[in-house]
Amino acid sequence: VAFVIKAMNTIFSSAVSVSALLFILVYSWSSLGVQLYGGLVYSGNPALADSDMFDDNYDVLNFNDLAMAIMPFMAMLVTGGVISHVITGYGLASSGGLVGSTAYFFAFYYLGVLVVFNVFVSFVIDGLTNENMAASLDGEPNEKLKSFYSMLKAKPTEGYDVVVKSKGGQDDVYMKLFADELAEILHPKDDAETRERSSTTPAVLEPEP
C-alpha cells in the first residue's frame, strides 16, 4: 500500500501540467460538442431511427449536457480509438454531416489520445519505474555481490565503474542468467584447476554387455 501511495504521489506530482492539459482538452471539446450536437440525440429523432447508434445503444454518448458530453471522450481515452457508430450517428443527425463529425472526433483523437494521453502514460510508467528503483535501493547486497564489487574496485575495467551498491529484485535474476560468467570472475583459479584436472583425467570406456 505504501508503495502504491508513493508511486501515485510521484506520478501526479510530475504530471500535473500534462493532466491539466488533458483536462482542458476534454473540457474544451465537450463544451464545443454541446454547442454543435446538443439536443440532436433523442428517441424520436427520425434521422437516427435505423442507425447503428440506436441499434447498439450508443445514444448514451450524447452531448445533451456537459456532464454527458465528457463520456464520449472518456471512452476514447480508455479504448485508445474512435467510436465509429457515434461518428456516423452525429453525421446523420447534424447539419455538418459525416465530414463534420469525423473532423470533430478525429481532431480530439489525434490531440487528446495520440499526443497528450500518451505523454501522460509515459509519466505514469516513469513514475512507477523510478519508485520501483528507489525501493530496490533499500536492499543490502549479499556476500557474492560485495565480493564482485570489491573485485571491480580492485581491478577496474577501463570505462566502467561501480555507481550503485545495493541489491534489488532483479539482481537474483541477473545472477542466475550470468552464473557461469560470475563464477569465472569471482573464482578464476578454481575454474582453471578444474579445467586442468578434467583435461588430464583419462576417459574410461566401459565394455558393452
JSON list of C-alpha atoms in Angstrom, two decimals, residues 29-31 33-43 48 53-54 57-73 83 86 90 104-105:
[
{"chain": "A", "resi": 29, "resn": "TRP", "atom": "CA", "xyz": [-14.15, 19.52, -26.84]},
{"chain": "A", "resi": 30, "resn": "SER", "atom": "CA", "xyz": [-17.09, 18.71, -24.56]},
{"chain": "A", "resi": 31, "resn": "SER", "atom": "CA", "xyz": [-18.21, 22.35, -24.48]},
{"chain": "A", "resi": 33, "resn": "GLY", "atom": "CA", "xyz": [-19.82, 19.34, -28.64]},
{"chain": "A", "resi": 34, "resn": "VAL", "atom": "CA", "xyz": [-22.70, 20.69, -26.56]},
{"chain": "A", "resi": 35, "resn": "GLN", "atom": "CA", "xyz": [-22.91, 23.67, -28.90]},
{"chain": "A", "resi": 36, "resn": "LEU", "atom": "CA", "xyz": [-22.65, 21.58, -32.08]},
{"chain": "A", "resi": 37, "resn": "TYR", "atom": "CA", "xyz": [-24.56, 18.40, -31.21]},
{"chain": "A", "resi": 38, "resn": "GLY", "atom": "CA", "xyz": [-26.58, 19.23, -28.11]},
{"chain": "A", "resi": 39, "resn": "GLY", "atom": "CA", "xyz": [-30.19, 18.03, -28.30]},
{"chain": "A", "resi": 40, "resn": "LEU", "atom": "CA", "xyz": [-29.74, 16.04, -31.51]},
{"chain": "A", "resi": 41, "resn": "VAL", "atom": "CA", "xyz": [-29.79, 12.58, -29.93]},
{"chain": "A", "resi": 42, "resn": "TYR", "atom": "CA", "xyz": [-33.24, 11.65, -28.63]},
{"chain": "A", "resi": 43, "resn": "SER", "atom": "CA", "xyz": [-35.53, 8.68, -29.04]},
{"chain": "A", "resi": 48, "resn": "LEU", "atom": "CA", "xyz": [-31.35, 8.10, -36.20]},
{"chain": "A", "resi": 53, "resn": "MET", "atom": "CA", "xyz": [-26.03, 4.37, -32.93]},
{"chain": "A", "resi": 54, "resn": "PHE", "atom": "CA", "xyz": [-29.51, 3.49, -31.65]},
{"chain": "A", "resi": 57, "resn": "ASN", "atom": "CA", "xyz": [-27.24, 1.63, -27.65]},
{"chain": "A", "resi": 58, "resn": "TYR", "atom": "CA", "xyz": [-24.57, 4.24, -28.28]},
{"chain": "A", "resi": 59, "resn": "ASP", "atom": "CA", "xyz": [-27.12, 7.00, -27.80]},
{"chain": "A", "resi": 60, "resn": "VAL", "atom": "CA", "xyz": [-25.91, 7.29, -24.21]},
{"chain": "A", "resi": 61, "resn": "LEU", "atom": "CA", "xyz": [-22.81, 9.02, -25.62]},
{"chain": "A", "resi": 62, "resn": "ASN", "atom": "CA", "xyz": [-24.61, 12.24, -26.34]},
{"chain": "A", "resi": 63, "resn": "PHE", "atom": "CA", "xyz": [-23.94, 15.95, -25.95]},
{"chain": "A", "resi": 64, "resn": "ASN", "atom": "CA", "xyz": [-27.24, 16.95, -24.40]},
{"chain": "A", "resi": 65, "resn": "ASP", "atom": "CA", "xyz": [-25.42, 18.39, -21.37]},
{"chain": "A", "resi": 66, "resn": "LEU", "atom": "CA", "xyz": [-21.82, 19.00, -20.36]},
{"chain": "A", "resi": 67, "resn": "ALA", "atom": "CA", "xyz": [-21.59, 16.04, -17.98]},
{"chain": "A", "resi": 68, "resn": "MET", "atom": "CA", "xyz": [-22.77, 13.60, -20.67]},
{"chain": "A", "resi": 69, "resn": "ALA", "atom": "CA", "xyz": [-20.54, 15.27, -23.26]},
{"chain": "A", "resi": 70, "resn": "ILE", "atom": "CA", "xyz": [-17.45, 14.14, -21.36]},
{"chain": "A", "resi": 71, "resn": "MET", "atom": "CA", "xyz": [-18.37, 10.46, -21.72]},
{"chain": "A", "resi": 72, "resn": "PRO", "atom": "CA", "xyz": [-17.55, 10.01, -25.45]},
{"chain": "A", "resi": 73, "resn": "PHE", "atom": "CA", "xyz": [-14.05, 11.35, -24.88]},
{"chain": "A", "resi": 83, "resn": "ILE", "atom": "CA", "xyz": [-16.17, 5.08, -31.93]},
{"chain": "A", "resi": 86, "resn": "VAL", "atom": "CA", "xyz": [-21.03, 7.69, -32.69]},
{"chain": "A", "resi": 90, "resn": "TYR", "atom": "CA", "xyz": [-23.81, 12.52, -35.42]},
{"chain": "A", "resi": 104, "resn": "TYR", "atom": "CA", "xyz": [-14.54, 16.83, -34.80]},
{"chain": "A", "resi": 105, "resn": "PHE", "atom": "CA", "xyz": [-13.85, 13.42, -33.26]}
]
